[in-house]
mmCIF file of C-alpha atoms in Angstrom:
data_model
loop_
_atom_site.group_PDB
_atom_site.id
_atom_site.type_symbol
_atom_site.label_atom_id
_atom_site.label_comp_id
_atom_site.label_asym_id
_atom_site.label_seq_id
_atom_site.Cartn_x
_atom_site.Cartn_y
_atom_site.Cartn_z
ATOM 1 C CA LEU A 43 -4.511 -54.009 10.011
ATOM 2 C CA LYS A 44 -3.923 -50.900 12.097
ATOM 3 C CA ASN A 45 -0.135 -51.343 12.219
ATOM 4 C CA CYS A 46 0.409 -52.395 8.591
ATOM 5 C CA ASP A 47 2.602 -50.313 6.280
ATOM 6 C CA LEU A 48 1.156 -51.846 3.112
ATOM 7 C CA VAL A 49 -2.119 -53.648 2.372
ATOM 8 C CA ILE A 50 -2.752 -55.289 -1.027
ATOM 9 C CA GLU A 51 -6.357 -55.930 -2.080
ATOM 10 C CA ALA A 52 -6.838 -58.929 -4.392
ATOM 11 C CA VAL A 53 -10.572 -59.603 -4.785
ATOM 12 C CA PHE A 54 -12.122 -60.335 -8.184
ATOM 13 C CA GLU A 55 -12.489 -57.567 -10.764
ATOM 14 C CA ASP A 56 -15.573 -55.713 -9.545
ATOM 15 C CA MET A 57 -15.088 -51.973 -9.136
ATOM 16 C CA GLN A 58 -17.933 -51.432 -6.679
ATOM 17 C CA LEU A 59 -16.588 -54.149 -4.395
ATOM 18 C CA LYS A 60 -13.059 -52.792 -4.621
ATOM 19 C CA LYS A 61 -14.228 -49.272 -3.752
ATOM 20 C CA GLU A 62 -16.081 -50.592 -0.709
ATOM 21 C CA ILE A 63 -12.961 -52.437 0.439
ATOM 22 C CA PHE A 64 -10.732 -49.404 -0.073
ATOM 23 C CA GLU A 65 -13.120 -47.251 1.932
ATOM 24 C CA LYS A 66 -12.986 -49.745 4.805
ATOM 25 C CA LEU A 67 -9.201 -50.119 4.574
ATOM 26 C CA ASP A 68 -8.829 -46.345 4.642
ATOM 27 C CA ALA A 69 -10.725 -46.247 7.930
ATOM 28 C CA ALA A 70 -8.890 -49.210 9.470
ATOM 29 C CA CYS A 71 -5.276 -48.500 8.489
ATOM 30 C CA LYS A 72 -2.902 -45.978 10.015
ATOM 31 C CA PRO A 73 -2.023 -42.732 8.228
ATOM 32 C CA GLY A 74 0.758 -43.339 5.729
ATOM 33 C CA CYS A 75 -0.177 -46.964 5.111
ATOM 34 C CA ILE A 76 -0.068 -47.729 1.385
ATOM 35 C CA LEU A 77 -3.271 -49.224 -0.039
ATOM 36 C CA ALA A 78 -2.579 -51.225 -3.206
ATOM 37 C CA SER A 79 -4.779 -53.156 -5.616
ATOM 38 C CA ASN A 80 -3.901 -56.295 -7.556
ATOM 39 C CA THR A 81 -6.303 -55.291 -10.331
ATOM 40 C CA SER A 82 -5.303 -56.256 -13.854
ATOM 41 C CA TYR A 83 -7.165 -53.457 -15.652
ATOM 42 C CA LEU A 84 -9.502 -51.364 -13.438
ATOM 43 C CA SER A 85 -8.897 -47.676 -12.689
ATOM 44 C CA ILE A 86 -6.603 -46.988 -9.734
ATOM 45 C CA ASP A 87 -7.873 -43.410 -9.560
ATOM 46 C CA GLU A 88 -11.448 -44.568 -9.078
ATOM 47 C CA MET A 89 -10.380 -46.740 -6.138
ATOM 48 C CA ALA A 90 -8.252 -43.926 -4.730
ATOM 49 C CA ALA A 91 -11.264 -41.597 -4.816
ATOM 50 C CA ALA A 92 -12.974 -43.879 -2.285
ATOM 51 C CA THR A 93 -10.260 -42.991 0.265
ATOM 52 C CA LYS A 94 -8.972 -39.899 2.029
ATOM 53 C CA ARG A 95 -5.382 -40.820 1.057
ATOM 54 C CA PRO A 96 -5.303 -40.974 -2.778
ATOM 55 C CA GLU A 97 -1.585 -40.191 -2.683
ATOM 56 C CA LYS A 98 -1.042 -43.542 -0.924
ATOM 57 C CA VAL A 99 -3.027 -45.637 -3.401
ATOM 58 C CA MET A 100 -1.279 -47.593 -6.155
ATOM 59 C CA GLY A 101 -1.757 -50.657 -8.340
ATOM 60 C CA MET A 102 0.452 -53.689 -7.713
ATOM 61 C CA HIS A 103 -0.523 -56.224 -10.385
ATOM 62 C CA PHE A 104 1.023 -59.635 -9.671
ATOM 63 C CA PHE A 105 0.874 -62.207 -12.464
ATOM 64 C CA SER A 106 -0.517 -65.682 -11.953
ATOM 65 C CA PRO A 107 0.843 -67.908 -10.557
ATOM 66 C CA ALA A 108 2.387 -65.204 -8.385
ATOM 67 C CA ASN A 109 4.955 -67.556 -6.853
ATOM 68 C CA VAL A 110 6.354 -68.299 -10.336
ATOM 69 C CA MET A 111 5.862 -65.238 -12.546
ATOM 70 C CA LYS A 112 8.528 -62.578 -12.067
ATOM 71 C CA LEU A 113 6.671 -59.512 -13.294
ATOM 72 C CA LEU A 114 5.148 -56.913 -10.982
ATOM 73 C CA GLU A 115 3.210 -54.268 -12.933
ATOM 74 C CA ASN A 116 3.030 -51.211 -10.663
ATOM 75 C CA ILE A 117 0.392 -48.656 -11.643
ATOM 76 C CA GLN A 118 0.748 -45.007 -10.716
ATOM 77 C CA GLY A 119 -2.454 -43.073 -10.136
ATOM 78 C CA ALA A 120 -2.927 -39.382 -10.849
ATOM 79 C CA LYS A 121 -2.294 -38.509 -7.174
ATOM 80 C CA THR A 122 0.158 -41.269 -6.191
ATOM 81 C CA ASP A 123 3.124 -39.609 -4.479
ATOM 82 C CA ASN A 124 6.792 -40.400 -5.065
ATOM 83 C CA VAL A 125 7.257 -42.096 -1.689
ATOM 84 C CA THR A 126 4.505 -44.578 -2.507
ATOM 85 C CA LEU A 127 5.916 -45.172 -5.975
ATOM 86 C CA VAL A 128 9.455 -45.799 -4.731
ATOM 87 C CA THR A 129 8.255 -47.959 -1.838
ATOM 88 C CA CYS A 130 6.212 -50.274 -4.065
ATOM 89 C CA THR A 131 9.082 -50.570 -6.540
ATOM 90 C CA SER A 132 11.518 -51.366 -3.739
ATOM 91 C CA ILE A 133 9.208 -53.990 -2.236
ATOM 92 C CA GLY A 134 8.858 -55.647 -5.625
ATOM 93 C CA THR A 135 12.621 -55.887 -6.000
ATOM 94 C CA ARG A 136 13.066 -57.203 -2.436
ATOM 95 C CA ILE A 137 10.658 -60.094 -3.036
ATOM 96 C CA GLY A 138 12.373 -61.103 -6.270
ATOM 97 C CA LYS A 139 10.065 -59.471 -8.817
ATOM 98 C CA TRP A 140 10.818 -57.383 -11.903
ATOM 99 C CA PRO A 141 8.845 -54.161 -11.228
ATOM 100 C CA VAL A 142 7.653 -52.204 -14.264
ATOM 101 C CA LEU A 143 5.850 -48.894 -13.861
ATOM 102 C CA SER A 144 2.679 -48.180 -15.831
ATOM 103 C CA GLN A 145 0.400 -45.208 -15.943
ATOM 104 C CA ASN A 146 -3.276 -45.659 -15.135
ATOM 105 C CA MET A 147 -5.001 -46.367 -18.437
ATOM 106 C CA ASN A 148 -7.415 -49.205 -19.169
ATOM 107 C CA GLY A 149 -5.537 -52.522 -19.220
ATOM 108 C CA PHE A 150 -2.269 -50.814 -18.224
ATOM 109 C CA ILE A 151 0.601 -52.161 -20.379
ATOM 110 C CA GLY A 152 0.189 -55.921 -20.679
ATOM 111 C CA ASN A 153 -3.542 -56.546 -20.836
ATOM 112 C CA ARG A 154 -4.153 -53.540 -23.045
ATOM 113 C CA MET A 155 -1.826 -55.027 -25.671
ATOM 114 C CA LEU A 156 -3.254 -58.512 -25.231
ATOM 115 C CA THR A 157 -6.798 -57.378 -26.047
ATOM 116 C CA PHE A 158 -6.445 -57.469 -29.817
ATOM 117 C CA TYR A 159 -4.409 -60.687 -29.792
ATOM 118 C CA SER A 160 -7.449 -62.336 -28.227
ATOM 119 C CA THR A 161 -9.869 -60.463 -30.490
ATOM 120 C CA GLU A 162 -8.115 -61.659 -33.639
ATOM 121 C CA ALA A 163 -7.981 -65.242 -32.383
ATOM 122 C CA GLY A 164 -11.769 -65.180 -32.067
ATOM 123 C CA SER A 165 -12.213 -63.488 -35.448
ATOM 124 C CA MET A 166 -10.062 -66.048 -37.253
ATOM 125 C CA ALA A 167 -11.971 -68.902 -35.623
ATOM 126 C CA MET A 168 -15.173 -67.435 -37.042
ATOM 127 C CA GLU A 169 -13.622 -66.930 -40.486
ATOM 128 C CA GLY A 170 -12.284 -70.445 -40.916
ATOM 129 C CA ALA A 171 -9.354 -71.384 -38.652
ATOM 130 C CA MET A 172 -9.843 -73.844 -35.807
ATOM 131 C CA PRO A 173 -8.728 -73.112 -32.227
ATOM 132 C CA ALA A 174 -6.091 -75.860 -32.312
ATOM 133 C CA GLN A 175 -4.499 -74.445 -35.490
ATOM 134 C CA ILE A 176 -4.418 -70.923 -34.062
ATOM 135 C CA ASP A 177 -2.924 -72.116 -30.779
ATOM 136 C CA LYS A 178 -0.278 -74.182 -32.606
ATOM 137 C CA VAL A 179 0.955 -71.094 -34.461
ATOM 138 C CA ALA A 180 1.374 -69.325 -31.118
ATOM 139 C CA THR A 181 3.215 -72.233 -29.485
ATOM 140 C CA ASP A 182 5.404 -72.800 -32.571
ATOM 141 C CA PHE A 183 6.515 -69.179 -32.143
ATOM 142 C CA GLY A 184 7.473 -69.927 -28.545
ATOM 143 C CA MET A 185 4.464 -68.951 -26.469
ATOM 144 C CA PRO A 186 3.776 -71.537 -23.727
ATOM 145 C CA MET A 187 0.162 -71.779 -24.883
ATOM 146 C CA GLY A 188 -2.106 -70.179 -27.446
ATOM 147 C CA PRO A 189 -5.041 -67.824 -26.848
ATOM 148 C CA PHE A 190 -7.693 -70.544 -26.600
ATOM 149 C CA ALA A 191 -5.665 -72.726 -24.240
ATOM 150 C CA MET A 192 -4.979 -69.617 -22.166
ATOM 151 C CA SER A 193 -8.727 -68.931 -21.950
ATOM 152 C CA ASP A 194 -9.278 -72.503 -20.762
ATOM 153 C CA LEU A 195 -6.639 -72.024 -18.079
ATOM 154 C CA VAL A 196 -8.163 -68.765 -16.835
ATOM 155 C CA GLY A 197 -11.727 -70.118 -17.025
ATOM 156 C CA LEU A 198 -14.275 -69.433 -19.745
ATOM 157 C CA ASP A 199 -16.880 -68.365 -17.201
ATOM 158 C CA VAL A 200 -14.858 -65.327 -16.094
ATOM 159 C CA GLY A 201 -17.255 -62.479 -16.830
ATOM 160 C CA PHE A 202 -19.899 -64.796 -18.303
ATOM 161 C CA GLN A 203 -22.316 -64.659 -15.356
ATOM 162 C CA ALA A 204 -22.100 -60.862 -15.277
ATOM 163 C CA ARG A 205 -22.905 -60.705 -19.015
ATOM 164 C CA LYS A 206 -25.753 -63.150 -18.526
ATOM 165 C CA ARG A 207 -27.260 -61.109 -15.670
ATOM 166 C CA LYS A 208 -27.187 -58.043 -17.902
ATOM 167 C CA GLY A 209 -28.823 -59.949 -20.739
ATOM 168 C CA LEU A 210 -25.737 -59.632 -22.925
ATOM 169 C CA SER A 211 -24.887 -63.310 -23.406
ATOM 170 C CA ASP A 212 -25.868 -64.876 -26.730
ATOM 171 C CA PRO A 213 -24.960 -68.565 -27.096
ATOM 172 C CA LYS A 214 -26.230 -68.667 -30.692
ATOM 173 C CA MET A 215 -23.810 -65.969 -31.809
ATOM 174 C CA ASN A 216 -20.963 -66.008 -29.268
ATOM 175 C CA LEU A 217 -18.711 -69.066 -29.030
ATOM 176 C CA LYS A 218 -17.596 -68.537 -25.449
ATOM 177 C CA ASP A 219 -21.182 -68.009 -24.280
ATOM 178 C CA ALA A 220 -22.206 -71.228 -26.058
ATOM 179 C CA LEU A 221 -19.421 -73.175 -24.371
ATOM 180 C CA CYS A 222 -20.365 -71.851 -20.929
ATOM 181 C CA GLU A 223 -24.049 -72.624 -21.458
ATOM 182 C CA SER A 224 -23.099 -76.190 -22.381
ATOM 183 C CA GLY A 225 -21.085 -76.557 -19.182
ATOM 184 C CA ARG A 226 -17.649 -76.268 -20.783
ATOM 185 C CA LEU A 227 -15.889 -73.903 -18.369
ATOM 186 C CA GLY A 228 -12.249 -74.651 -19.133
ATOM 187 C CA MET A 229 -9.500 -76.705 -17.555
ATOM 188 C CA LYS A 230 -11.056 -76.487 -14.094
ATOM 189 C CA ASN A 231 -13.905 -78.828 -15.065
ATOM 190 C CA GLY A 232 -12.024 -80.790 -17.719
ATOM 191 C CA LYS A 233 -13.628 -79.283 -20.822
ATOM 192 C CA GLY A 234 -13.492 -75.924 -22.536
ATOM 193 C CA TYR A 235 -12.179 -75.179 -25.998
ATOM 194 C CA TYR A 236 -10.340 -78.469 -25.484
ATOM 195 C CA ASP A 237 -11.060 -81.692 -23.632
ATOM 196 C CA TYR A 238 -8.731 -82.468 -20.714
ATOM 197 C CA LYS A 239 -8.668 -86.229 -20.313
ATOM 198 C CA ASP A 240 -6.305 -86.268 -17.332
ATOM 199 C CA GLY A 241 -7.072 -82.765 -16.093
ATOM 200 C CA ARG A 242 -4.057 -81.203 -17.861
ATOM 201 C CA THR A 243 -3.447 -82.653 -21.335
ATOM 202 C CA ARG A 244 -5.257 -80.747 -24.097
ATOM 203 C CA VAL A 245 -7.117 -82.764 -26.730
ATOM 204 C CA PRO A 246 -9.010 -81.020 -29.580
ATOM 205 C CA SER A 247 -12.767 -81.488 -29.245
ATOM 206 C CA LYS A 248 -14.919 -82.424 -32.259
ATOM 207 C CA LEU A 249 -17.924 -81.052 -30.381
ATOM 208 C CA VAL A 250 -16.213 -77.651 -30.113
ATOM 209 C CA ASP A 251 -15.055 -77.720 -33.745
ATOM 210 C CA ASP A 252 -18.642 -78.404 -34.826
ATOM 211 C CA LEU A 253 -19.865 -75.591 -32.591
ATOM 212 C CA VAL A 254 -17.310 -73.201 -34.122
ATOM 213 C CA VAL A 255 -18.647 -73.991 -37.603
ATOM 214 C CA GLU A 256 -22.264 -73.578 -36.439
ATOM 215 C CA ILE A 257 -21.726 -70.216 -34.759
ATOM 216 C CA SER A 258 -19.603 -69.038 -37.667
ATOM 217 C CA ALA A 259 -22.560 -69.745 -39.956
ATOM 218 C CA ASN A 260 -24.958 -68.004 -37.555
ATOM 219 C CA ASN A 261 -22.771 -64.902 -37.891
ATOM 220 C CA GLY A 262 -22.880 -65.062 -41.676
ATOM 221 C CA TYR A 263 -19.285 -66.104 -42.328
ATOM 222 C CA LYS A 264 -18.224 -68.100 -45.363
ATOM 223 C CA ARG A 265 -15.395 -70.170 -43.933
ATOM 224 C CA ARG A 266 -12.022 -70.364 -45.651
ATOM 225 C CA SER A 267 -8.606 -71.879 -45.047
ATOM 226 C CA PHE A 268 -5.805 -70.007 -43.259
ATOM 227 C CA THR A 269 -2.043 -70.193 -43.662
ATOM 228 C CA ASP A 270 0.049 -70.244 -40.516
ATOM 229 C CA GLN A 271 1.699 -67.006 -41.681
ATOM 230 C CA GLU A 272 -1.602 -65.130 -41.777
ATOM 231 C CA ILE A 273 -2.504 -66.440 -38.328
ATOM 232 C CA PHE A 274 0.885 -65.321 -37.015
ATOM 233 C CA GLU A 275 0.517 -61.839 -38.465
ATOM 234 C CA ARG A 276 -3.025 -61.344 -37.242
ATOM 235 C CA LEU A 277 -2.211 -62.575 -33.739
ATOM 236 C CA PHE A 278 1.021 -60.723 -33.075
ATOM 237 C CA TYR A 279 1.129 -57.628 -35.271
ATOM 238 C CA PRO A 280 -1.902 -55.936 -33.631
ATOM 239 C CA LEU A 281 -0.309 -56.675 -30.251
ATOM 240 C CA ILE A 282 2.954 -55.045 -31.365
ATOM 241 C CA ASN A 283 1.037 -52.133 -32.901
ATOM 242 C CA GLU A 284 -0.731 -51.523 -29.593
ATOM 243 C CA GLY A 285 2.691 -51.492 -27.923
ATOM 244 C CA PHE A 286 3.571 -48.481 -30.070
ATOM 245 C CA LYS A 287 0.346 -46.798 -28.923
ATOM 246 C CA VAL A 288 1.198 -47.576 -25.280
ATOM 247 C CA LEU A 289 4.434 -45.636 -25.821
ATOM 248 C CA GLU A 290 2.629 -42.820 -27.657
ATOM 249 C CA ASP A 291 0.196 -42.418 -24.768
ATOM 250 C CA GLY A 292 2.958 -42.307 -22.177
ATOM 251 C CA VAL A 293 1.652 -45.407 -20.421
ATOM 252 C CA ALA A 294 5.056 -47.137 -20.518
ATOM 253 C CA ARG A 295 8.297 -45.312 -19.870
ATOM 254 C CA GLN A 296 10.306 -46.990 -22.635
ATOM 255 C CA PRO A 297 10.144 -49.914 -25.110
ATOM 256 C CA SER A 298 12.212 -52.182 -22.880
ATOM 257 C CA ASP A 299 9.564 -51.898 -20.132
ATOM 258 C CA ILE A 300 7.067 -53.436 -22.543
ATOM 259 C CA ASP A 301 9.533 -56.200 -23.407
ATOM 260 C CA VAL A 302 10.109 -56.964 -19.716
ATOM 261 C CA THR A 303 6.346 -56.990 -19.152
ATOM 262 C CA TYR A 304 5.793 -59.578 -21.855
ATOM 263 C CA CYS A 305 8.812 -61.784 -21.208
ATOM 264 C CA HIS A 306 8.234 -61.973 -17.447
ATOM 265 C CA GLY A 307 4.442 -61.591 -17.258
ATOM 266 C CA TYR A 308 3.162 -63.404 -20.348
ATOM 267 C CA ASN A 309 6.020 -65.825 -21.097
ATOM 268 C CA TRP A 310 6.733 -64.214 -24.465
ATOM 269 C CA PRO A 311 9.702 -66.165 -25.950
ATOM 270 C CA ARG A 312 12.738 -64.482 -24.434
ATOM 271 C CA VAL A 313 14.984 -65.428 -27.335
ATOM 272 C CA THR A 314 13.134 -62.768 -29.396
ATOM 273 C CA GLY A 315 13.800 -60.066 -26.784
ATOM 274 C CA GLY A 316 10.146 -59.136 -26.306
ATOM 275 C CA PRO A 317 7.533 -57.725 -28.710
ATOM 276 C CA MET A 318 9.071 -54.286 -29.241
ATOM 277 C CA HIS A 319 12.590 -55.592 -29.775
ATOM 278 C CA TYR A 320 11.185 -58.279 -32.058
ATOM 279 C CA ALA A 321 9.428 -55.592 -34.099
ATOM 280 C CA ASP A 322 12.842 -54.116 -34.905
ATOM 281 C CA VAL A 323 14.080 -57.580 -35.871
ATOM 282 C CA ILE A 324 11.155 -58.154 -38.269
ATOM 283 C CA GLY A 325 11.460 -54.657 -39.695
ATOM 284 C CA LEU A 326 9.078 -51.822 -38.925
ATOM 285 C CA LYS A 327 8.235 -51.076 -42.565
ATOM 286 C CA LYS A 328 7.241 -54.700 -43.102
ATOM 287 C CA ILE A 329 4.979 -54.633 -40.041
ATOM 288 C CA ALA A 330 3.424 -51.297 -41.045
ATOM 289 C CA ASP A 331 2.780 -52.512 -44.611
ATOM 290 C CA ILE A 332 1.122 -55.729 -43.432
ATOM 291 C CA LEU A 333 -1.006 -53.876 -40.884
ATOM 292 C CA THR A 334 -2.079 -51.444 -43.615
ATOM 293 C CA LYS A 335 -3.097 -54.389 -45.811
ATOM 294 C CA TYR A 336 -5.255 -55.861 -43.044
ATOM 295 C CA ALA A 337 -6.691 -52.435 -42.188
ATOM 296 C CA SER A 338 -7.889 -52.194 -45.797
ATOM 297 C CA THR A 339 -9.363 -55.714 -45.705
ATOM 298 C CA TYR A 340 -10.981 -55.268 -42.277
ATOM 299 C CA PRO A 341 -11.841 -51.536 -42.005
ATOM 300 C CA LYS A 342 -13.915 -52.004 -38.849
ATOM 301 C CA ALA A 343 -10.912 -53.503 -37.000
ATOM 302 C CA HIS A 344 -9.377 -50.174 -35.930
ATOM 303 C CA TYR A 345 -6.416 -51.888 -34.272
ATOM 304 C CA PHE A 346 -4.900 -52.730 -37.677
ATOM 305 C CA ALA A 347 -4.307 -49.040 -38.475
ATOM 306 C CA PRO A 348 -0.562 -48.472 -37.924
ATOM 307 C CA ALA A 349 0.207 -46.408 -34.827
ATOM 308 C CA SER A 350 1.500 -42.883 -35.354
ATOM 309 C CA LEU A 351 4.774 -43.736 -33.616
ATOM 310 C CA LEU A 352 5.248 -46.752 -35.887
ATOM 311 C CA LYS A 353 4.682 -44.576 -38.957
ATOM 312 C CA GLU A 354 7.137 -41.982 -37.614
ATOM 313 C CA CYS A 355 9.804 -44.638 -37.205
ATOM 314 C CA VAL A 356 9.216 -45.900 -40.746
ATOM 315 C CA ALA A 357 9.249 -42.383 -42.185
ATOM 316 C CA SER A 358 12.612 -41.697 -40.514
ATOM 317 C CA ASN A 359 13.963 -45.077 -41.651
ATOM 318 C CA SER A 360 14.808 -45.849 -38.040
ATOM 319 C CA SER A 361 14.411 -48.780 -35.700
ATOM 320 C CA LEU A 362 12.261 -48.185 -32.619
ATOM 321 C CA SER A 363 15.271 -48.468 -30.323
ATOM 322 C CA LYS A 364 17.199 -45.762 -32.185
ATOM 323 C CA PHE A 365 14.160 -43.536 -32.664
ATOM 324 C CA TRP A 366 13.278 -43.760 -28.965
ATOM 325 C CA ALA A 367 16.825 -43.006 -27.846
ATOM 326 C CA LYS A 368 16.646 -39.760 -29.815
ATOM 327 C CA ASN A 369 12.989 -38.782 -29.437
ATOM 328 C CA GLY A 370 11.612 -40.673 -26.436
ATOM 329 C CA ASN A 371 11.523 -37.582 -24.236
ATOM 330 C CA ASN A 372 8.859 -36.132 -26.530
ATOM 331 C CA TYR A 373 6.411 -38.738 -25.213
ATOM 332 C CA LYS A 374 5.389 -37.639 -21.732
ATOM 333 C CA PHE A 375 5.308 -40.336 -19.071
ATOM 334 C CA VAL A 376 2.863 -38.604 -16.728
ATOM 335 C CA PRO A 377 -0.345 -39.605 -14.909
ATOM 336 C CA LYS A 378 -3.368 -39.353 -17.199
ATOM 337 C CA THR A 379 -7.108 -39.863 -17.020
ATOM 338 C CA PRO A 380 -7.867 -43.462 -18.070
ATOM 339 C CA ARG A 381 -9.071 -43.806 -21.646
ATOM 340 C CA LEU A 382 -11.971 -46.252 -21.859
#
């Protein structure tokens, strides 16, 4: 490694392990060598602190499968210098990626917004919708797969063993924990939220549907029916709302960077232009009103409260694109301490 100009670490998401690797890379690599991490949500600054060259440390988050997905989410740390930033952007372009720059906050751009999409999928399953119905709404919109199928693809056991070691798993109350305990780990072993008869084709599982009903009851829910419209709103509107907060916090430079992130990193249907452009198409007042309704119904779900930037756009009777063109410079795109 002593003659390398760039080294990219890509071990699993364990901060202690990553810090140990960065410390060793710092000792082995020449001065000026850029040390990058493929992390999808961990703090770049914490890794940089394990080195004597924090200005040469940056996140380079490739999306899986890396040989297919075009997005490269570059993450700038508090001490990352301009040479490192420009170099990583240039490398991304040279290898055929679409580089987008993010500041170093938990989840960066893409995974931060995805958090509440996944949260609401789980909540609706507990309240009365079945995984297959929720996923169908997502795929009917144009997503390549829904949240439960995506979990199966990634692997349901991701993070499960760590939770179990800490005594945090609860298969009587948590659906994913129950599936893992029963040996349903996702597509990789042919059974997760779905059964995979030929290793790829998803088939709804009666066993899982029965387990959903059981765990829903254990959590005290009285199950009800869901319309596809409610599922759509509760999946995608919190995601869009978080996009407004990403802009407020200066994590993304501009709305189009979020749209590129989702179209090229998460296979968001390109015909809609991406989540932030699509918000303008739907109408920001409509989105804000529906979020307000859900915030009243589910007061503990803080992510339904309309973002300040969204409310500003509505108050000025402006689309996001027009509001940002006029006022975007008021939202500082500068390195910040990660918010946990």
